[in-house]
PDB file of C-alpha atoms in Angstrom:
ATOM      1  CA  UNK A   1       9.092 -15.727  34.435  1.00 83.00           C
ATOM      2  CA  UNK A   2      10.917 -16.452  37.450  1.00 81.00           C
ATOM      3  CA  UNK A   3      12.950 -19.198  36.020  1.00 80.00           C
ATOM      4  CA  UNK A   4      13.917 -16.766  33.335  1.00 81.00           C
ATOM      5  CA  UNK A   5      14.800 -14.077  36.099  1.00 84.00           C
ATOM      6  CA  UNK A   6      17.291 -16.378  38.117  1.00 83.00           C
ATOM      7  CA  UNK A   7      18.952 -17.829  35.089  1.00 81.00           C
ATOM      8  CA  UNK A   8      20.189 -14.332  34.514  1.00 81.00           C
ATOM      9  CA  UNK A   9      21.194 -13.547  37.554  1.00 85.00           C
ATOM     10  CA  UNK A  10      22.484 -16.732  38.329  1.00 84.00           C
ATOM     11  CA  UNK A  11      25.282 -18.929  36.749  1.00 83.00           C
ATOM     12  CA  UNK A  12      24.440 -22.047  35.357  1.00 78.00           C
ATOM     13  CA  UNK A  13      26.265 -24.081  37.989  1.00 82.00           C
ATOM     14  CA  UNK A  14      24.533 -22.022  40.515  1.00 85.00           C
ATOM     15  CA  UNK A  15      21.184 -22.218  39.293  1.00 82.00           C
ATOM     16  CA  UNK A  16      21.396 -26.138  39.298  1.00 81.00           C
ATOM     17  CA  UNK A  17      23.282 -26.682  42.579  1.00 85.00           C
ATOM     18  CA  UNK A  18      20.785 -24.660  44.514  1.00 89.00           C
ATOM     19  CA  UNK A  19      19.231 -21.672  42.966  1.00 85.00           C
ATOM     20  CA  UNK A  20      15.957 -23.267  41.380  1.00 83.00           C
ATOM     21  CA  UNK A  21      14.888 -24.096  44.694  1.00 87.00           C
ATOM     22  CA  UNK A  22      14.207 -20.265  45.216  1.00 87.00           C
ATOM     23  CA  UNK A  23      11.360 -20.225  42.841  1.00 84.00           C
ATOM     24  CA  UNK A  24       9.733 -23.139  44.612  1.00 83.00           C
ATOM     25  CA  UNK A  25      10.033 -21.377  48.102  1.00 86.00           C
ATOM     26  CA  UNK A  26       8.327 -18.413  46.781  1.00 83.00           C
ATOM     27  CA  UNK A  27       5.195 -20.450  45.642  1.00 83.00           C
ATOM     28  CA  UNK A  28       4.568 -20.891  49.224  1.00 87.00           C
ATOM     29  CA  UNK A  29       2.899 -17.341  49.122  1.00 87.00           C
ATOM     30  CA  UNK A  30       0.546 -18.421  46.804  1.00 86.00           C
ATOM     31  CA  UNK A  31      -0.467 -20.886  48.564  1.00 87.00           C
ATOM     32  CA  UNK A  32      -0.709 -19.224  51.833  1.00 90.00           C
ATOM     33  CA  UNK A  33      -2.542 -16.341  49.844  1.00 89.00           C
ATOM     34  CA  UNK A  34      -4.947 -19.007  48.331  1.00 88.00           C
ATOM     35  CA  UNK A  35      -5.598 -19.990  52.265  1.00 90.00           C
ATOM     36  CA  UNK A  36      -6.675 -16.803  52.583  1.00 89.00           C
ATOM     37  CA  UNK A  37      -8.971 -16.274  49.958  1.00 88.00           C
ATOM     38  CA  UNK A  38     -10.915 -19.848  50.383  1.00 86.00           C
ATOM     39  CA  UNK A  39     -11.589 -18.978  53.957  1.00 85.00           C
ATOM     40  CA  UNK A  40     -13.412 -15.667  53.159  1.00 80.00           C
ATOM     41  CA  UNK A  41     -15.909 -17.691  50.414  1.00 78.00           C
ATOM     42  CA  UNK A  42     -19.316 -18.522  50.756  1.00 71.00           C
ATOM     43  CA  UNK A  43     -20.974 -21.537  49.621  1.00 65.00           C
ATOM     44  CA  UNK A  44     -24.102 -20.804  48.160  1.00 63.00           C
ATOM     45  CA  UNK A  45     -25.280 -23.608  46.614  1.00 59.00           C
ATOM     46  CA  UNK A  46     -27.441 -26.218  47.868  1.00 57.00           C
ATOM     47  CA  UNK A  47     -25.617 -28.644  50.204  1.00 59.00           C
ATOM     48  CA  UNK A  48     -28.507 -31.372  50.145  1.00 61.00           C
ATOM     49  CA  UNK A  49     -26.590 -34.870  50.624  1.00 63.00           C
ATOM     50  CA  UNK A  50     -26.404 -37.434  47.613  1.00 61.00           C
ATOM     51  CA  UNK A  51     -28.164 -40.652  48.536  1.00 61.00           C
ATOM     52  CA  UNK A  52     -24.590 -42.183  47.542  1.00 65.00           C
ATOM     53  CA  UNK A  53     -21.194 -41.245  46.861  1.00 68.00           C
ATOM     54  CA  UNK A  54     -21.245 -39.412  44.155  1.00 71.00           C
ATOM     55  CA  UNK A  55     -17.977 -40.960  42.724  1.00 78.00           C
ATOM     56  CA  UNK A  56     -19.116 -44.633  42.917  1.00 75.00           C
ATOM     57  CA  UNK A  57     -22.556 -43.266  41.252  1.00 73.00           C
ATOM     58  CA  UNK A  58     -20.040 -41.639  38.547  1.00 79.00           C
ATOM     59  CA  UNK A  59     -17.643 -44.766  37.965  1.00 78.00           C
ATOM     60  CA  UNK A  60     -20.415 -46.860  37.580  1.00 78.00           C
ATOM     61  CA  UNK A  61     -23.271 -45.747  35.771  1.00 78.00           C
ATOM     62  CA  UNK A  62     -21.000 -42.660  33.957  1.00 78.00           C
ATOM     63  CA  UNK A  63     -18.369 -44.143  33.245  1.00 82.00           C
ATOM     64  CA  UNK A  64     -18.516 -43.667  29.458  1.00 89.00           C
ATOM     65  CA  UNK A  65     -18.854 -40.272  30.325  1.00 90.00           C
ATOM     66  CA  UNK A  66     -15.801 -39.776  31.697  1.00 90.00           C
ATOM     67  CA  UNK A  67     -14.014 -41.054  29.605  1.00 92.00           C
ATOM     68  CA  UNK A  68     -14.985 -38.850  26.729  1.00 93.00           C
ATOM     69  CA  UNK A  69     -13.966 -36.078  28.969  1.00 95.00           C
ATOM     70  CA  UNK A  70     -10.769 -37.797  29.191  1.00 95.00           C
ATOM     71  CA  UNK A  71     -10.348 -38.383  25.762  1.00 96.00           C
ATOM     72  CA  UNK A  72     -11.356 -34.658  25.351  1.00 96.00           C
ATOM     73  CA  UNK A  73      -8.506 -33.497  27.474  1.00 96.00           C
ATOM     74  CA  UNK A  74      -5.528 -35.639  25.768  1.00 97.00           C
ATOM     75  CA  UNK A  75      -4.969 -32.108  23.549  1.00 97.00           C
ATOM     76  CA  UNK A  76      -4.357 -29.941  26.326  1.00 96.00           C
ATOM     77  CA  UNK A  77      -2.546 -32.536  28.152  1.00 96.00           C
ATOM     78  CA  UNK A  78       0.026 -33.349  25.496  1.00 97.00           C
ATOM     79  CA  UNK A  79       0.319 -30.080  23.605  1.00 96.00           C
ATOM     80  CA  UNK A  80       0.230 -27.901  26.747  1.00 96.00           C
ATOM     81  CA  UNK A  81       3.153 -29.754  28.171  1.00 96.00           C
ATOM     82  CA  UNK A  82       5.310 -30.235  25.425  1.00 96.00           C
ATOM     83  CA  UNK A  83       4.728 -26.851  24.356  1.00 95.00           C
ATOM     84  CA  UNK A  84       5.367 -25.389  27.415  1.00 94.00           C
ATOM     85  CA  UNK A  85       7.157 -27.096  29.361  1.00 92.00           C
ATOM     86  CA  UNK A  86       9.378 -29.780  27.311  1.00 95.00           C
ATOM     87  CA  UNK A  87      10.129 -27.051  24.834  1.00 95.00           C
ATOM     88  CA  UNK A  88      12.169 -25.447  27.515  1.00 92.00           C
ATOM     89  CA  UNK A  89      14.591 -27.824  27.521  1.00 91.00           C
ATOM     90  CA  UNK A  90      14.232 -29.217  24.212  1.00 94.00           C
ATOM     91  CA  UNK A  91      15.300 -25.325  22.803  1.00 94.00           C
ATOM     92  CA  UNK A  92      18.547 -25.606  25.120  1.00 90.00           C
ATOM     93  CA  UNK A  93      19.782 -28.860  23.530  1.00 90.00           C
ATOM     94  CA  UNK A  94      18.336 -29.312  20.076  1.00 90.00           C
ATOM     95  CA  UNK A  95      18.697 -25.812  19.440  1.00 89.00           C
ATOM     96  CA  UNK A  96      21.483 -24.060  21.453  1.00 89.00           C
ATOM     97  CA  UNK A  97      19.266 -21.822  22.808  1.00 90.00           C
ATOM     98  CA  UNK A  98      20.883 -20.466  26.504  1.00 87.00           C
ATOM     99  CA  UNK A  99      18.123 -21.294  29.552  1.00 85.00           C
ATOM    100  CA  UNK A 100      17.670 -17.240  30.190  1.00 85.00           C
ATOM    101  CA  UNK A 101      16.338 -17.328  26.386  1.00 90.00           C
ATOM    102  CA  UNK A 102      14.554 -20.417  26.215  1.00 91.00           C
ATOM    103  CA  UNK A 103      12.366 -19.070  30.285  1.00 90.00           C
ATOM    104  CA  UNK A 104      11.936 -15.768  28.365  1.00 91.00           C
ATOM    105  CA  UNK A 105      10.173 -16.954  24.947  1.00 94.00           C
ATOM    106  CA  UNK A 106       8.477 -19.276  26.843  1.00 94.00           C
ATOM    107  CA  UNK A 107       6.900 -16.801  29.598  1.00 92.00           C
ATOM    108  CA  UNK A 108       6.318 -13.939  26.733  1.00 94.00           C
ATOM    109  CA  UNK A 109       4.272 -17.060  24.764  1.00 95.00           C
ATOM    110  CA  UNK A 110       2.457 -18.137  28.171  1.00 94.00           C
ATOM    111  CA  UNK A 111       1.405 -14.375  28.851  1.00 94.00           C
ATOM    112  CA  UNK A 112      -0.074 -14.106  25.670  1.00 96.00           C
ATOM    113  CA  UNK A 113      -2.074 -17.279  26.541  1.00 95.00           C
ATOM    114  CA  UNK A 114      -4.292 -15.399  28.533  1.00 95.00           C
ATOM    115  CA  UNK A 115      -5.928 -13.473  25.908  1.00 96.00           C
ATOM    116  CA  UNK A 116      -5.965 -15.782  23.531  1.00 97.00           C
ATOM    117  CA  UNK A 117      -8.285 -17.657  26.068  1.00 96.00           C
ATOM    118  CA  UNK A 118     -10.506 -14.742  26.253  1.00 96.00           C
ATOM    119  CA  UNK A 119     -10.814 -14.464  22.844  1.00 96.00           C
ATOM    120  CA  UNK A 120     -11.856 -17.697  22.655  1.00 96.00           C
ATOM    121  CA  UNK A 121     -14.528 -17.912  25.159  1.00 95.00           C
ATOM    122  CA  UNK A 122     -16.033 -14.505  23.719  1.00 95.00           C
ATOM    123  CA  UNK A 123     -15.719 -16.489  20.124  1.00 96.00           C
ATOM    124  CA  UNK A 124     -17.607 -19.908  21.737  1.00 94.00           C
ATOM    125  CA  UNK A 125     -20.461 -17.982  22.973  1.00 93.00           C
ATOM    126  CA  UNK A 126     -20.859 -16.653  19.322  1.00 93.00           C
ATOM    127  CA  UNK A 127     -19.993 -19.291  17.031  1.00 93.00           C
ATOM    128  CA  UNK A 128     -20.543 -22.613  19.930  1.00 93.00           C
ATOM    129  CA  UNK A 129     -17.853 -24.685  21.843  1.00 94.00           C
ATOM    130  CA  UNK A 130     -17.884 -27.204  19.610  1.00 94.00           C
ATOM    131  CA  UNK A 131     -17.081 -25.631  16.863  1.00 95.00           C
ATOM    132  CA  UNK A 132     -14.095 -23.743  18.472  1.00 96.00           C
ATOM    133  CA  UNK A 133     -12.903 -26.924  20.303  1.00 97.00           C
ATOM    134  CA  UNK A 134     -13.059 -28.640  16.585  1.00 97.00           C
ATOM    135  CA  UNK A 135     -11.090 -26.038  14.250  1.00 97.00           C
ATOM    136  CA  UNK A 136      -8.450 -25.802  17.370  1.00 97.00           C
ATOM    137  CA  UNK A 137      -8.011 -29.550  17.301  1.00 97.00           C
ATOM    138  CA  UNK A 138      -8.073 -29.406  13.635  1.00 97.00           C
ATOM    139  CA  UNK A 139      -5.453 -26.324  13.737  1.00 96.00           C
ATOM    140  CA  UNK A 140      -3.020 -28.915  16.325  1.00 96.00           C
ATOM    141  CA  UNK A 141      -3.020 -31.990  13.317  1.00 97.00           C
ATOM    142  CA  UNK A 142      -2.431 -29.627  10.463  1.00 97.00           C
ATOM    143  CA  UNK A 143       0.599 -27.228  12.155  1.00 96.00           C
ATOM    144  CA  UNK A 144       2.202 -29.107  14.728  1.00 96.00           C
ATOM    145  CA  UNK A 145       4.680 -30.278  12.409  1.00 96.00           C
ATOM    146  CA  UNK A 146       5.398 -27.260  10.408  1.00 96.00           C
ATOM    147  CA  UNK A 147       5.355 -24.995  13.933  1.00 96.00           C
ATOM    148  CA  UNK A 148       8.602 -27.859  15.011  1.00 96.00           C
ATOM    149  CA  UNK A 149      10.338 -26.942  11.957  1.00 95.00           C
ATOM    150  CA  UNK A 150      10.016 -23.494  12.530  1.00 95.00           C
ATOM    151  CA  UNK A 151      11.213 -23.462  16.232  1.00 94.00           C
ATOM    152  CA  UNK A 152      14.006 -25.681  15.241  1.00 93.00           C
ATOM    153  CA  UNK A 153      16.043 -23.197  13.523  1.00 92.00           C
ATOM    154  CA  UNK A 154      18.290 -22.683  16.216  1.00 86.00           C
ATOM    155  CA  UNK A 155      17.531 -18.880  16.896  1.00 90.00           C
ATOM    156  CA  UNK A 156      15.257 -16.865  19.609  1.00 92.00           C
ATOM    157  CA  UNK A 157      13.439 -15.080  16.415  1.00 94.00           C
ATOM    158  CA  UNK A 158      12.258 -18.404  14.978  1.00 94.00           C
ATOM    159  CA  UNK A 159      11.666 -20.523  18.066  1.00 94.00           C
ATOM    160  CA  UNK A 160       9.540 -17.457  19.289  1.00 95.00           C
ATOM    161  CA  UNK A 161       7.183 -17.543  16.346  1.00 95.00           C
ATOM    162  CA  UNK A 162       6.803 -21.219  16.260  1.00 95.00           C
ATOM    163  CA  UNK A 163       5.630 -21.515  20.097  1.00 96.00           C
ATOM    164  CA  UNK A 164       3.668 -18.708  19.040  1.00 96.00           C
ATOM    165  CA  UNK A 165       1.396 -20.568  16.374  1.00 96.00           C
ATOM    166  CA  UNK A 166       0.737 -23.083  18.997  1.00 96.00           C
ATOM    167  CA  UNK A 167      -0.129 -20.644  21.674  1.00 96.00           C
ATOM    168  CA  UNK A 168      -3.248 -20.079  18.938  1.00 95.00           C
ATOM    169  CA  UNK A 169      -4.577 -23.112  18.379  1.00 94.00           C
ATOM    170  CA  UNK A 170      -3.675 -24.399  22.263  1.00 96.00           C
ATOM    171  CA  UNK A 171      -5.518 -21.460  23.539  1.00 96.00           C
ATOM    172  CA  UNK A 172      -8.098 -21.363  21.277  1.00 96.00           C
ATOM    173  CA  UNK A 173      -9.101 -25.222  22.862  1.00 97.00           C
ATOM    174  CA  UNK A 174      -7.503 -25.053  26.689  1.00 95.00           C
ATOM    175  CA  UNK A 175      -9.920 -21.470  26.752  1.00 95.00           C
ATOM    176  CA  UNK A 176     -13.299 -23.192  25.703  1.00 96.00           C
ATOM    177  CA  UNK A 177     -12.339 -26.797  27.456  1.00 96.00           C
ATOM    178  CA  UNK A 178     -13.497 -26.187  30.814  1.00 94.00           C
ATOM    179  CA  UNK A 179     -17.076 -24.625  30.158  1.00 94.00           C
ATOM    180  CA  UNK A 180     -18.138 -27.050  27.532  1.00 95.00           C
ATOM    181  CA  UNK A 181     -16.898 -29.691  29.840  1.00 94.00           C
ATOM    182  CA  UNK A 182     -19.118 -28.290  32.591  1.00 92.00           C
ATOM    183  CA  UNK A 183     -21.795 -27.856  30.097  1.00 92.00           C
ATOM    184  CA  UNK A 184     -21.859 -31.232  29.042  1.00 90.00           C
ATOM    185  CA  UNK A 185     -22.384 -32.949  32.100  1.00 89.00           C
ATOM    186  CA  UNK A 186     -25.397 -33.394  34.753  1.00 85.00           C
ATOM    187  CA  UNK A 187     -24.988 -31.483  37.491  1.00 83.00           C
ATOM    188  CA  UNK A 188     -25.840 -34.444  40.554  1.00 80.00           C
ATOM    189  CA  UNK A 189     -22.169 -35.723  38.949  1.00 84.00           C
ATOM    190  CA  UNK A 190     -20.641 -32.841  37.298  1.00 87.00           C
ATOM    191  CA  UNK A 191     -17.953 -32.042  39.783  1.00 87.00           C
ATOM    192  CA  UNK A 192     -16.864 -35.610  40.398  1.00 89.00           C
ATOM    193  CA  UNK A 193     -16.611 -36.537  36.283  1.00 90.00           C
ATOM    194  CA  UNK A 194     -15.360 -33.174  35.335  1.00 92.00           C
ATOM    195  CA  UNK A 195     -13.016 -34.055  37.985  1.00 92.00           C
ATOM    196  CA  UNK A 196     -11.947 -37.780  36.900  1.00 92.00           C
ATOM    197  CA  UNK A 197     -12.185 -37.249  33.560  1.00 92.00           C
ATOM    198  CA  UNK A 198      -9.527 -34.222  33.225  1.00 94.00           C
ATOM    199  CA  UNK A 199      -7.570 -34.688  36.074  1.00 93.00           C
ATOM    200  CA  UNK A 200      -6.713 -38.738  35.403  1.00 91.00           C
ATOM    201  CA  UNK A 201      -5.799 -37.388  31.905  1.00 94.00           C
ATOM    202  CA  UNK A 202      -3.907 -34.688  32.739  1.00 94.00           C
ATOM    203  CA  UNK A 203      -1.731 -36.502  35.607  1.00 93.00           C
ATOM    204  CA  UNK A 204      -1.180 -39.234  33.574  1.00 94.00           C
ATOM    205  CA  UNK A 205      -0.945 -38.529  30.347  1.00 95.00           C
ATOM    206  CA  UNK A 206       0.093 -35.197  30.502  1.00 94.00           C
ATOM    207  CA  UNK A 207       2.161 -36.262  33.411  1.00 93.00           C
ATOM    208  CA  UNK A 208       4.209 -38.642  31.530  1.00 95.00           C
ATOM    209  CA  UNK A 209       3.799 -36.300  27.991  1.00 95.00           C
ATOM    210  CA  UNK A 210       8.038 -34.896  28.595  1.00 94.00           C
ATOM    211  CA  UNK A 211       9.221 -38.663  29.419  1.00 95.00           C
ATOM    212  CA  UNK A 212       7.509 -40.148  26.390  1.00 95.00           C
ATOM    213  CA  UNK A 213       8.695 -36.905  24.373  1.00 95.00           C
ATOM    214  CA  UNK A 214      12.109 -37.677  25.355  1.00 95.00           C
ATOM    215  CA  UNK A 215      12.117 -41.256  24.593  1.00 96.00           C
ATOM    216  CA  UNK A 216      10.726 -40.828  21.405  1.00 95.00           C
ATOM    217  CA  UNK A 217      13.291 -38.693  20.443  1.00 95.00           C
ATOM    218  CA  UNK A 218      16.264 -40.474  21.255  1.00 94.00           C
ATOM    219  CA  UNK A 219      14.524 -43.592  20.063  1.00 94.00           C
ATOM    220  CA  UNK A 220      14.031 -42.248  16.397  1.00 93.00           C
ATOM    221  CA  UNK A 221      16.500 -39.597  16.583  1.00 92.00           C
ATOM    222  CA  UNK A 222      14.501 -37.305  15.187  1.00 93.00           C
ATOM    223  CA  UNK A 223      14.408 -33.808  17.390  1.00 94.00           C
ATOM    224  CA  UNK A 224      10.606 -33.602  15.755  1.00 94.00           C
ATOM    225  CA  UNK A 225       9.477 -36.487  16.591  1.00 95.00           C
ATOM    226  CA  UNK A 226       7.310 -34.938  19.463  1.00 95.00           C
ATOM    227  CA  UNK A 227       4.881 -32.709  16.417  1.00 96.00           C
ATOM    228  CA  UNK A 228       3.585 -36.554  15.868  1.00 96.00           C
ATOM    229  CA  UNK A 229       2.529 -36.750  20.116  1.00 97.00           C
ATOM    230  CA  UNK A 230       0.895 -33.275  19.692  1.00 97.00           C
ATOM    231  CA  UNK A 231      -0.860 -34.624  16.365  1.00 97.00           C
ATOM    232  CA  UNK A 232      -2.172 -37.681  17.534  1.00 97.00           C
ATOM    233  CA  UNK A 233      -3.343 -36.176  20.954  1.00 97.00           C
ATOM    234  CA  UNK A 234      -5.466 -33.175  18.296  1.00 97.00           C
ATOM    235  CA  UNK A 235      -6.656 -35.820  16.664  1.00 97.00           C
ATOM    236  CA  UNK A 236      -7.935 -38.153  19.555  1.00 97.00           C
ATOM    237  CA  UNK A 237      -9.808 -34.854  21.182  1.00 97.00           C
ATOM    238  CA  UNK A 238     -11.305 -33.891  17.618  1.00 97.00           C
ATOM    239  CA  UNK A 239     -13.100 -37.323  17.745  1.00 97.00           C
ATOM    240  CA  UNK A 240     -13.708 -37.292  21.408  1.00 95.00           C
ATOM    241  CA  UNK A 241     -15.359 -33.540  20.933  1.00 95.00           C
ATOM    242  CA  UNK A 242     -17.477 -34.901  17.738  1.00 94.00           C
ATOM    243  CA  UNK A 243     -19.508 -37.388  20.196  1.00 91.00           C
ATOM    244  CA  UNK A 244     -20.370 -33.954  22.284  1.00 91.00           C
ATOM    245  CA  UNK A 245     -23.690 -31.797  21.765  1.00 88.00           C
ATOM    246  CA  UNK A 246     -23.251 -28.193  20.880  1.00 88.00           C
ATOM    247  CA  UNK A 247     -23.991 -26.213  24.336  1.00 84.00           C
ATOM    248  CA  UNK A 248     -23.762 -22.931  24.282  1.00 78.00           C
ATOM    249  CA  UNK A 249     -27.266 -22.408  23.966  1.00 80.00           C
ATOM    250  CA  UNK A 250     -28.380 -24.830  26.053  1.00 77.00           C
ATOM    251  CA  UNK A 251     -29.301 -25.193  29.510  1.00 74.00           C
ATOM    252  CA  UNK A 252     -26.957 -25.963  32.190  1.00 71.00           C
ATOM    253  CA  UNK A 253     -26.329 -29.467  32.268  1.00 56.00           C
ATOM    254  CA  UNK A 254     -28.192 -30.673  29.067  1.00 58.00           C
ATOM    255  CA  UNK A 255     -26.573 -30.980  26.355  1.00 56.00           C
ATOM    256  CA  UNK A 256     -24.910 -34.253  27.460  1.00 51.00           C
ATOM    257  CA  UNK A 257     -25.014 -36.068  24.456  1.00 51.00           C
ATOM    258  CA  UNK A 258     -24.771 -35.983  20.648  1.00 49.00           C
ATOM    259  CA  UNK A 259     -28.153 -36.698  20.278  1.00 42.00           C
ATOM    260  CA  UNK A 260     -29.660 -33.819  22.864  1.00 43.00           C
ATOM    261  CA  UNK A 261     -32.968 -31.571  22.506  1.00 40.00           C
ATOM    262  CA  UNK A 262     -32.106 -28.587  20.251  1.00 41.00           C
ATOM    263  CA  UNK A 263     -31.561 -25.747  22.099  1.00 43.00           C
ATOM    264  CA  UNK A 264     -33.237 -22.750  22.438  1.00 40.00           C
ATOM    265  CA  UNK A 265     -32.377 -19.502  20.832  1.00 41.00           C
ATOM    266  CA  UNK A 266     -31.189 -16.305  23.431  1.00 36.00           C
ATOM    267  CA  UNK A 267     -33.811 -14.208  24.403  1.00 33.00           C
TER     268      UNK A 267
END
């Protein structure tokens, strides 16, 4: 939103030479807000000290583990930032979209992110994670193609709707990801492989998701070329989440495997 605002208050030469760095001074406050807010929480949970580091414990005898949570996280990695941030650009030169345009359907699609992501953690706790993480994944093989060919139209109308259908199935999964994650893992470790196995994926993979987009495109000069990343990464996770127990009725910390205890019903 606040790219949007200073590209249209700011020329184009102006916003590259020096204006973007505005933006970035401003997130300062959030961090010194963030300061804030960390000093004035408690920690109530037991602070007994592991008999080892709980990341060599982790690597070692969970690493399997994290690496499903990895695997797991390649959706969000690769379809969150293609779809939100690649697309930016990729709107401005495959499309001729202006930069005010391409900020402003891409911080109206980001809003409605959020409750999309409460939907879908109302949805899990009715229906199970799994199930929700499994249709999303399902939804980002069958549309990410069709969704490209609809925002590459080369108008605001139709670029709008196409980020739109991903917003769906992206926050059906990115809204569910986290608890059944936590869920899924014992507690002595959870922290440290929650930690390894979405972070490493996300850095990385998602990290390099806008470089390999770009590559791919001017290797096969084909501007939808990056629907096939977004595929492949849906279908990856939908494996990864079929080797996960349902949790969403079990307890805490359980439901670690595909093979787990079934779970008891609410009371």
């Amino acid at each position: 939103a606040m790219g949007a605002l200073f590209a249209s208050m700011m020329s184009t030469e102006a916003l590259e030479a020096w204006g973007w760095r505005i933006p970035f001074l401003g997130g300062l406050v959030v961090g010194v807000v963030g300061y804030f807010l960390r000093r004035h929480l408690s920690d109530a949970a037991p602070t007994e000290k592991p008999a080892r580091a709980p990341i060599v414990e982790t690597v070692r005898e969970h690493g399997w583990l994290v690496g499903r949570l990895a695997a797991l996280s390649v959706f969000n990695a690769v379809a969150f930032y293609v779809i939100f941030v690649f697309v930016v650009s990729w709107l401005q030169h495959a499309d001729g979209i202006s930069p005010a345009h391409a900020l402003e359907i891409n911080t109206f699609n980001m809003a409605l992110l959020i409750p999309v992501m409460l939907f879908s953690g109302w949805l899990s706790d009715r229906i199970g994670r799994k199930r929700c993480l499994l249709v999303a994944t399902a939804l980002g093989v069958l549309t990410a193609w069709p969704l490209f060919v609809l925002m590459h139209q080369g108008n605001v109308q139709a670029a709008l709707l196409g980020q739109l259908g991903f917003v769906l199935c992206v926050g059906l999964f990115i809204g569910v990801q986290p608890t059944f994650m936590v869920e899924s893992v014992p507690a002595h470790i959870r922290c440290t492989a929650v930690a390894l196995g979405y972070n490493i994926c996300l850095g990385i993979v998602g990290g390099l998701t806008p470089l390999a987009a770009t590559w791919l495109i001017e290797r096969t000069e084909d501007q939808l070329a990056p629907a096939f990343m977004i595929m492949a990464a849906a279908a990856i996770s939908f494996m990864a989440t079929l080797r996960f127990a349902e949790t969403h009725r079990a307890p805490l910390g359980t439901a670690a495997g595909p093979t787990a205890a079934p779970r008891p019903a609410y009371a």
